[in-house]
Amino acid sequence: MVKITVDIPEEIVKFIEKKISEGLFSSKEEFIMHAVRLLAELYGIGGISILEKLITVFTEKKKPLRPSELSEEEAYILSLFRESTFLYPEEIWARVLEDSMIRGIKPLKKEIVFNTIEKLVEKGYLQKLKKDGETIIKILKRVE
């Protein structure tokens, strides 16, 4: 072992003495050895940095889960409602076009969009309403 002499602030020394009096450590040397070992493990003495693992775990983005009964297209159509409760079918189609322009991707075909709306109505996620002879789509269940 190597002996190292270090100046420690009085506040930390009082804290160490408190932990010794609580019976967690038998001496200041034991506390400091424990603290040094813990810091070494935190920064990766064993080849694995606990700090990096913690950062990775807490910064990972978790993909929201959609119900398994929904296809990718169905979940996408539901996401287009955003905060809206009611949309006209053509409004949904316009949002598909807008979203595809923003993301720089090819939009879904119009028939696919309207067929997907029908499937969502059958599954109970959307409801078709008639108002003044026009069809309005109401979202019943939102998916995160």
N, CA, C and O of each residue as an XYZ file, in Angstrom:
576
protein
N       0.832     -1.185      0.000
C       0.000      0.000      0.000
C       0.872      1.242      0.000
O       2.008      1.233      0.473
N       0.311      2.300     -0.539
C       0.993      3.591     -0.593
C       0.313      4.524      0.398
O      -0.914      4.575      0.482
N       1.118      5.254      1.141
C       0.568      6.193      2.112
C       0.486      7.567      1.453
O       1.448      8.040      0.847
N      -0.689      8.203      1.584
C      -0.914      9.532      1.005
C      -1.410     10.447      2.123
O      -2.263     10.061      2.923
N      -0.869     11.658      2.167
C      -1.304     12.646      3.151
C      -2.151     13.685      2.422
O      -1.739     14.244      1.405
N      -3.352     13.933      2.969
C      -4.287     14.846      2.308
C      -4.899     15.772      3.351
O      -5.225     15.347      4.459
N      -5.053     17.047      2.982
C      -5.774     17.987      3.838
C      -7.259     17.867      3.509
O      -7.659     17.956      2.348
N      -8.071     17.664      4.550
C      -9.511     17.481      4.359
C     -10.238     18.597      5.097
O      -9.894     18.901      6.239
N     -11.230     19.209      4.474
C     -11.988     20.271      5.150
C     -12.625     19.766      6.447
O     -13.033     18.609      6.549
N     -12.698     20.652      7.422
C     -13.202     20.303      8.750
C     -14.635     19.765      8.685
O     -14.988     18.852      9.431
N     -15.441     20.315      7.815
C     -16.834     19.872      7.671
C     -16.904     18.390      7.290
O     -17.747     17.651      7.798
N     -16.009     17.963      6.389
C     -15.989     16.559      5.968
C     -15.471     15.675      7.099
O     -15.967     14.566      7.294
N     -14.478     16.160      7.844
C     -13.951     15.390      8.977
C     -15.050     15.167     10.018
O     -15.166     14.074     10.572
N     -15.857     16.199     10.284
C     -16.972     16.056     11.235
C     -17.976     15.027     10.722
O     -18.509     14.232     11.496
N     -18.227     15.045      9.428
C     -19.152     14.077      8.833
C     -18.611     12.652      8.995
O     -19.354     11.736      9.349
N     -17.303     12.473      8.733
C     -16.670     11.153      8.880
C     -16.774     10.686     10.330
O     -17.114      9.531     10.590
N     -16.484     11.575     11.266
C     -16.562     11.223     12.691
C     -17.989     10.845     13.092
O     -18.192      9.949     13.911
N     -18.963     11.525     12.517
C     -20.370     11.202     12.801
C     -20.687      9.784     12.325
O     -21.359      9.029     13.029
N     -20.209      9.422     11.138
C     -20.465      8.081     10.593
C     -19.739      7.009     11.418
O     -20.239      5.895     11.570
N     -18.575      7.350     11.941
C     -17.845      6.418     12.815
C     -18.627      6.220     14.114
O     -18.760      5.096     14.599
N     -19.147      7.328     14.681
C     -19.916      7.221     15.937
C     -21.225      6.458     15.730
O     -21.748      5.865     16.673
N     -21.755      6.466     14.510
C     -22.968      5.698     14.203
C     -22.659      4.217     14.010
O     -23.568      3.395     13.889
N     -21.375      3.885     13.984
C     -20.969      2.490     13.862
C     -20.851      1.989     12.431
O     -20.724      0.785     12.211
N     -20.890      2.881     11.465
C     -20.769      2.459     10.067
C     -19.320      2.147      9.694
O     -19.058      1.314      8.826
N     -18.392      2.817     10.351
C     -16.966      2.608     10.092
C     -16.237      2.555     11.426
O     -16.692      3.120     12.421
N     -15.081      1.857     11.434
C     -14.327      1.734     12.686
C     -13.289      2.836     12.846
O     -12.852      3.120     13.962
N     -12.885      3.465     11.726
C     -11.869      4.515     11.814
C     -11.971      5.443     10.602
O     -12.662      5.156      9.625
N     -11.251      6.572     10.705
C     -11.203      7.507      9.576
C     -10.547      6.844      8.373
O     -10.964      7.057      7.235
N      -9.518      6.039      8.628
C      -8.815      5.365      7.538
C      -9.755      4.427      6.777
O      -9.728      4.365      5.548
N     -10.600      3.685      7.540
C     -11.537      2.768      6.887
C     -12.530      3.546      6.018
O     -12.831      3.140      4.896
N     -13.036      4.663      6.543
C     -13.976      5.483      5.779
C     -13.327      5.968      4.487
O     -13.919      5.870      3.412
N     -12.121      6.487      4.596
C     -11.438      7.043      3.421
C     -11.104      5.946      2.412
O     -11.234      6.165      1.208
N     -10.674      4.767      2.879
C     -10.418      3.644      1.957
C     -11.704      3.251      1.221
O     -11.701      2.998      0.016
N     -12.798      3.209      1.984
C     -14.089      2.871      1.377
C     -14.465      3.921      0.318
O     -14.901      3.572     -0.779
N     -14.293      5.206      0.654
C     -14.635      6.287     -0.268
C     -13.766      6.242     -1.525
O     -14.270      6.434     -2.632
N     -12.474      5.992     -1.362
C     -11.559      5.927     -2.506
C     -11.918      4.748     -3.408
O     -11.942      4.885     -4.631
N     -12.196      3.594     -2.807
C     -12.566      2.406     -3.586
C     -13.868      2.662     -4.362
O     -13.985      2.293     -5.530
N     -14.839      3.296     -3.700
C     -16.120      3.597     -4.339
C     -15.930      4.544     -5.528
O     -16.520      4.338     -6.589
N     -15.116      5.568     -5.351
C     -14.839      6.494     -6.457
C     -14.123      5.793     -7.606
O     -14.422      6.046     -8.773
N     -13.186      4.922     -7.282
C     -12.467      4.185     -8.329
C     -13.432      3.315     -9.133
O     -13.329      3.241    -10.357
N     -14.372      2.657     -8.448
C     -15.366      1.839     -9.149
C     -16.302      2.715     -9.974
O     -16.689      2.351    -11.084
N     -16.659      3.859     -9.429
C     -17.541      4.782    -10.134
C     -16.928      5.210    -11.466
O     -17.633      5.338    -12.468
N     -15.616      5.429    -11.471
C     -14.946      5.879    -12.685
C     -14.326      4.755    -13.504
O     -13.664      5.025    -14.506
N     -14.525      3.495    -13.102
C     -14.170      2.391    -13.971
C     -12.913      1.627    -13.670
O     -12.262      1.160    -14.605
N     -12.523      1.466    -12.405
C     -11.312      0.713    -12.091
C     -11.419     -0.743    -12.534
O     -10.410     -1.346    -12.901
N     -12.594     -1.308    -12.510
C     -12.769     -2.707    -12.908
C     -12.995     -2.879    -14.399
O     -13.346     -3.967    -14.857
N     -12.797     -1.817    -15.152
C     -13.016     -1.889    -16.593
C     -14.401     -1.416    -17.002
O     -14.647     -1.137    -18.176
N     -15.297     -1.326    -16.042
C     -16.653     -0.858    -16.325
C     -16.913      0.359    -15.455
O     -16.860      0.277    -14.227
N     -17.191      1.475    -16.086
C     -17.471      2.697    -15.353
C     -18.938      2.709    -14.932
O     -19.836      2.741    -15.774
N     -19.167      2.685    -13.635
C     -20.539      2.736    -13.121
C     -21.184      4.059    -13.529
O     -22.376      4.104    -13.831
N     -20.409      5.116    -13.536
C     -20.913      6.430    -13.918
C     -21.426      6.417    -15.357
O     -22.509      6.935    -15.631
N     -20.655      5.829    -16.281
C     -21.090      5.744    -17.680
C     -22.358      4.910    -17.809
O     -23.256      5.256    -18.576
N     -22.431      3.814    -17.060
C     -23.638      2.971    -17.101
C     -24.853      3.752    -16.622
O     -25.921      3.675    -17.229
N     -24.697      4.501    -15.536
C     -25.806      5.306    -15.024
C     -26.248      6.349    -16.042
O     -27.444      6.531    -16.273
N     -25.294      7.026    -16.643
C     -25.623      8.034    -17.651
C     -26.355      7.390    -18.816
O     -27.340      7.939    -19.309
N     -25.886      6.235    -19.258
C     -26.529      5.535    -20.368
C     -27.959      5.149    -20.024
O     -28.868      5.345    -20.831
N     -28.163      4.606    -18.838
C     -29.506      4.159    -18.436
C     -30.467      5.336    -18.337
O     -31.606      5.246    -18.795
N     -30.020      6.434    -17.744
C     -30.927      7.555    -17.519
C     -31.116      8.443    -18.739
O     -32.060      9.232    -18.776
N     -30.251      8.341    -19.733
C     -30.425      9.177    -20.918
C     -30.992      8.422    -22.105
O     -31.251      9.024    -23.147
N     -31.193      7.110    -21.972
C     -31.785      6.356    -23.075
C     -33.210      6.814    -23.284
O     -33.973      6.977    -22.332
N     -33.560      7.020    -24.534
C     -34.940      7.371    -24.867
C     -35.701      6.079    -25.070
O     -35.300      5.209    -25.843
N     -36.781      5.979    -24.376
C     -37.606      4.794    -24.530
C     -38.682      5.080    -25.559
O     -39.375      6.095    -25.490
N     -38.809      4.173    -26.515
C     -39.812      4.327    -27.546
C     -41.180      4.025    -26.932
O     -41.372      2.984    -26.304
N     -42.132      4.949    -27.122
C     -43.449      4.677    -26.560
C     -44.035      3.397    -27.141
O     -43.916      3.120    -28.334
N     -44.660      2.638    -26.277
C     -45.253      1.385    -26.729
C     -46.652      1.641    -27.251
O     -47.445      2.346    -26.626
N     -46.945      1.065    -28.398
C     -48.311      1.158    -28.902
C     -48.969     -0.188    -28.656
O     -48.287     -1.212    -28.617
N     -50.276     -0.202    -28.492
C     -50.942     -1.488    -28.294
C     -50.637     -2.430    -29.452
O     -50.576     -2.005    -30.606
N     -50.450     -3.697    -29.146
C     -50.039     -4.664    -30.161
C     -51.093     -4.864    -31.237
O     -50.774     -5.325    -32.333
N     -52.356     -4.522    -30.939
C     -53.386     -4.719    -31.958
C     -53.348     -3.640    -33.044
O     -54.064     -3.745    -34.040
N     -52.522     -2.609    -32.863
C     -52.430     -1.539    -33.853
C     -51.240     -1.748    -34.778
O     -50.142     -2.092    -34.339
N     -51.480     -1.535    -36.054
C     -50.378     -1.580    -37.020
C     -49.630     -0.250    -36.950
O     -50.072      0.683    -36.280
N     -48.514     -0.169    -37.634
C     -47.733      1.058    -37.655
C     -48.537      2.199    -38.274
O     -48.505      3.328    -37.783
N     -49.263      1.896    -39.363
C     -50.080      2.920    -40.027
C     -51.190      3.422    -39.103
O     -51.485      4.617    -39.068
N     -51.801      2.498    -38.356
C     -52.889      2.888    -37.460
C     -52.377      3.799    -36.341
O     -53.006      4.806    -36.019
N     -51.255      3.447    -35.764
C     -50.667      4.284    -34.712
C     -50.287      5.653    -35.276
O     -50.431      6.673    -34.602
N     -49.802      5.665    -36.511
C     -49.423      6.919    -37.170
C     -50.643      7.817    -37.362
O     -50.589      9.011    -37.068
N     -51.741      7.245    -37.853
C     -52.962      8.031    -38.077
C     -53.457      8.609    -36.753
O     -53.853      9.773    -36.703
N     -53.441      7.822    -35.690
C     -53.868      8.325    -34.381
C     -52.967      9.468    -33.908
O     -53.443     10.415    -33.282
N     -51.673      9.382    -34.205
C     -50.745     10.430    -33.773
C     -51.007     11.753    -34.483
O     -50.644     12.812    -33.970
N     -51.630     11.704    -35.653
C     -51.897     12.925    -36.410
C     -52.976     13.794    -35.762
O     -53.095     14.974    -36.091
N     -53.752     13.230    -34.855
C     -54.790     14.013    -34.182
C     -54.178     15.042    -33.238
O     -54.799     16.063    -32.944
N     -52.965     14.776    -32.764
C     -52.274     15.641    -31.805
C     -53.219     15.999    -30.656
O     -53.680     15.108    -29.944
N     -53.515     17.288    -30.464
C     -54.427     17.691    -29.384
C     -55.879     17.735    -29.845
O     -56.776     17.937    -29.026
N     -56.125     17.551    -31.130
C     -57.488     17.646    -31.666
C     -58.329     16.448    -31.248
O     -57.815     15.346    -31.053
N     -59.616     16.682    -31.115
C     -60.558     15.600    -30.831
C     -61.330     15.240    -32.090
O     -61.668     14.075    -32.303
N     -61.609     16.234    -32.925
C     -62.374     16.032    -34.155
C     -61.556     16.495    -35.352
O     -60.925     17.551    -35.306
N     -61.565     15.706    -36.425
C     -60.932     16.091    -37.688
C     -61.788     15.577    -38.839
O     -62.409     14.518    -38.749
N     -61.807     16.352    -39.923
C     -62.436     15.868    -41.148
C     -61.477     14.882    -41.805
O     -60.265     15.010    -41.637
N     -61.986     13.903    -42.546
C     -61.092     12.958    -43.227
C     -60.054     13.658    -44.114
O     -58.893     13.250    -44.157
N     -60.475     14.704    -44.815
C     -59.535     15.439    -45.674
C     -58.477     16.174    -44.850
O     -57.352     16.382    -45.305
N     -58.853     16.559    -43.646
C     -57.900     17.203    -42.740
C     -56.814     16.213    -42.319
O     -55.637     16.565    -42.233
N     -57.223     14.977    -42.060
C     -56.253     13.930    -41.716
C     -55.304     13.723    -42.889
O     -54.091     13.622    -42.704
N     -55.858     13.660    -44.094
C     -55.037     13.494    -45.300
C     -54.062     14.664    -45.438
O     -52.899     14.462    -45.788
N     -54.528     15.888    -45.164
C     -53.653     17.064    -45.253
C     -52.515     16.967    -44.231
O     -51.387     17.370    -44.513
N     -52.816     16.435    -43.054
C     -51.769     16.279    -42.035
C     -50.752     15.213    -42.443
O     -49.568     15.329    -42.128
N     -51.213     14.180    -43.141
C     -50.285     13.163    -43.665
C     -49.320     13.825    -44.642
O     -48.112     13.596    -44.579
N     -49.858     14.654    -45.551
C     -49.014     15.338    -46.539
C     -48.050     16.307    -45.859
O     -46.867     16.358    -46.196
N     -48.562     17.070    -44.906
C     -47.720     18.022    -44.183
C     -46.581     17.300    -43.458
O     -45.424     17.714    -43.536
N     -46.918     16.225    -42.759
C     -45.920     15.469    -42.007
C     -44.868     14.868    -42.930
O     -43.682     14.861    -42.603
N     -45.299     14.366    -44.076
C     -44.331     13.763    -45.003
C     -43.400     14.818    -45.587
O     -42.226     14.543    -45.836
N     -43.925     16.038    -45.808
C     -43.062     17.116    -46.310
C     -42.043     17.518    -45.252
O     -40.872     17.738    -45.562
N     -42.487     17.613    -44.008
C     -41.588     18.005    -42.916
C     -40.494     16.960    -42.724
O     -39.323     17.303    -42.561
N     -40.877     15.689    -42.743
C     -39.923     14.602    -42.515
C     -39.158     14.205    -43.767
O     -38.190     13.449    -43.687
N     -39.584     14.707    -44.927
C     -38.893     14.400    -46.177
C     -39.057     12.954    -46.608
O     -38.123     12.338    -47.122
N     -40.255     12.415    -46.396
C     -40.522     11.029    -46.779
C     -41.730     10.980    -47.712
O     -42.476     11.952    -47.834
N     -41.907      9.850    -48.356
C     -43.039      9.660    -49.247
C     -44.299      9.453    -48.401
O     -44.297      8.641    -47.476
N     -45.379     10.187    -48.715
C     -46.594     10.033    -47.912
C     -47.299      8.710    -48.197
O     -47.107      8.096    -49.246
N     -48.114      8.291    -47.240
C     -48.965      7.124    -47.464
C     -49.953      7.464    -48.572
O     -50.305      8.628    -48.763
N     -50.393      6.458    -49.291
C     -51.396      6.695    -50.329
C     -52.707      7.072    -49.659
O     -53.013      6.633    -48.550
N     -53.476      7.903    -50.368
C     -54.737      8.392    -49.819
C     -55.679      7.239    -49.473
O     -56.362      7.274    -48.450
N     -55.712      6.211    -50.340
C     -56.592      5.061    -50.086
C     -56.184      4.344    -48.798
O     -57.034      3.910    -48.021
N     -54.872      4.228    -48.585
C     -54.374      3.561    -47.376
C     -54.792      4.355    -46.138
O     -55.195      3.777    -45.129
N     -54.694      5.678    -46.223
C     -55.080      6.529    -45.094
C     -56.551      6.324    -44.761
O     -56.903      6.122    -43.599
N     -57.422      6.373    -45.786
C     -58.859      6.235    -45.540
C     -59.223      4.814    -45.108
O     -60.122      4.637    -44.286
N     -58.544      3.802    -45.647
C     -58.782      2.421    -45.199
C     -58.345      2.239    -43.746
O     -58.997      1.535    -42.975
N     -57.250      2.872    -43.388
C     -56.749      2.796    -42.011
C     -57.727      3.469    -41.051
O     -57.952      2.984    -39.942
N     -58.303      4.583    -41.484
C     -59.320      5.251    -40.662
C     -60.488      4.297    -40.423
O     -60.993      4.198    -39.305
N     -60.919      3.593    -41.479
C     -62.028      2.630    -41.351
C     -61.678      1.522    -40.350
O     -62.507      1.138    -39.525
N     -60.449      1.015    -40.432
C     -60.021     -0.038    -39.502
C     -60.037      0.463    -38.058
O     -60.433     -0.260    -37.143
N     -59.601      1.713    -37.866
C     -59.586      2.286    -36.519
C     -61.000      2.508    -35.987
O     -61.237      2.412    -34.782
N     -61.935      2.805    -36.883
C     -63.341      2.926    -36.480
C     -63.844      1.562    -36.018
O     -64.518      1.456    -34.994
N     -63.511      0.514    -36.783
C     -63.929     -0.851    -36.428
C     -63.336     -1.293    -35.092
O     -63.988     -1.997    -34.320
N     -62.099     -0.878    -34.823
C     -61.423     -1.277    -33.583
C     -61.840     -0.424    -32.387
O     -61.469     -0.726    -31.253
N     -62.606      0.636    -32.630
C     -63.086      1.471    -31.535
C     -62.165      2.605    -31.126
O     -62.380      3.224    -30.084
N     -61.147      2.892    -31.921
C     -60.248      4.001    -31.619
C     -60.788      5.320    -32.160
O     -60.538      6.382    -31.590
N     -61.528      5.245    -33.261
C     -62.121      6.423    -33.884
C     -63.616      6.200    -34.032
O     -64.103      5.070    -33.986
N     -64.339      7.307    -34.212
C     -65.778      7.232    -34.439
C     -66.112      8.179    -35.584
O     -65.605      9.299    -35.644
N     -66.975      7.715    -36.496
C     -67.433      8.561    -37.599
C     -68.733      9.225    -37.184
O     -69.664      8.567    -36.719
N     -68.781     10.527    -37.358
C     -69.985     11.288    -37.053
C     -70.419     12.037    -38.306
O     -69.584     12.409    -39.131
N     -71.711     12.258    -38.449
C     -72.238     13.041    -39.569
C     -72.730     14.368    -39.015
O     -73.480     14.411    -38.039
N     -72.299     15.446    -39.651
C     -72.749     16.771    -39.245
C     -73.002     17.584    -40.503
O     -72.095     17.807    -41.304
N     -74.214     18.013    -40.666
C     -74.606     18.788    -41.845
C     -74.200     18.084    -43.130
O     -73.743     18.721    -44.079
N     -74.367     16.774    -43.154
C     -74.060     15.995    -44.350
C     -72.581     15.700    -44.548
O     -72.212     15.045    -45.523
N     -71.733     16.168    -43.650
C     -70.293     15.926    -43.771
C     -69.851     14.939    -42.700
O     -70.409     14.890    -41.604
N     -68.841     14.157    -43.043
C     -68.300     13.186    -42.101
C     -67.197     13.839    -41.275
O     -66.310     14.506    -41.807
N     -67.274     13.634    -39.979
C     -66.236     14.109    -39.059
C     -65.745     12.892    -38.290
O     -66.532     12.023    -37.914
N     -64.443     12.837    -38.060
C     -63.842     11.726    -37.324
C     -63.505     12.207    -35.915
O     -62.858     13.238    -35.731
N     -63.958     11.437    -34.925
C     -63.670     11.749    -33.525
C     -62.733     10.679    -32.977
O     -62.946      9.485    -33.190
N     -61.698     11.115    -32.275
C     -60.785     10.152    -31.655
C     -61.356      9.763    -30.289
O     -61.715     10.626    -29.488
N     -61.435      8.465    -30.038
C     -61.981      7.945    -28.780
C     -60.884      7.489    -27.827
O     -60.990      7.679    -26.615
N     -59.822      6.884    -28.377
C     -58.704      6.384    -27.561
C     -57.408      6.938    -28.131
O     -57.138      6.816    -29.326
N     -56.622      7.541    -27.276
C     -55.316      8.056    -27.707
C     -54.236      7.038    -27.367
O     -54.344      6.292    -26.394
N     -53.205      7.027    -28.182
C     -52.077      6.127    -27.969
C     -50.832      6.985    -27.843
O     -50.560      7.834    -28.692
N     -50.070      6.756    -26.766
C     -48.828      7.514    -26.543
C     -47.736      6.986    -27.420
O     -46.613      7.490    -27.380
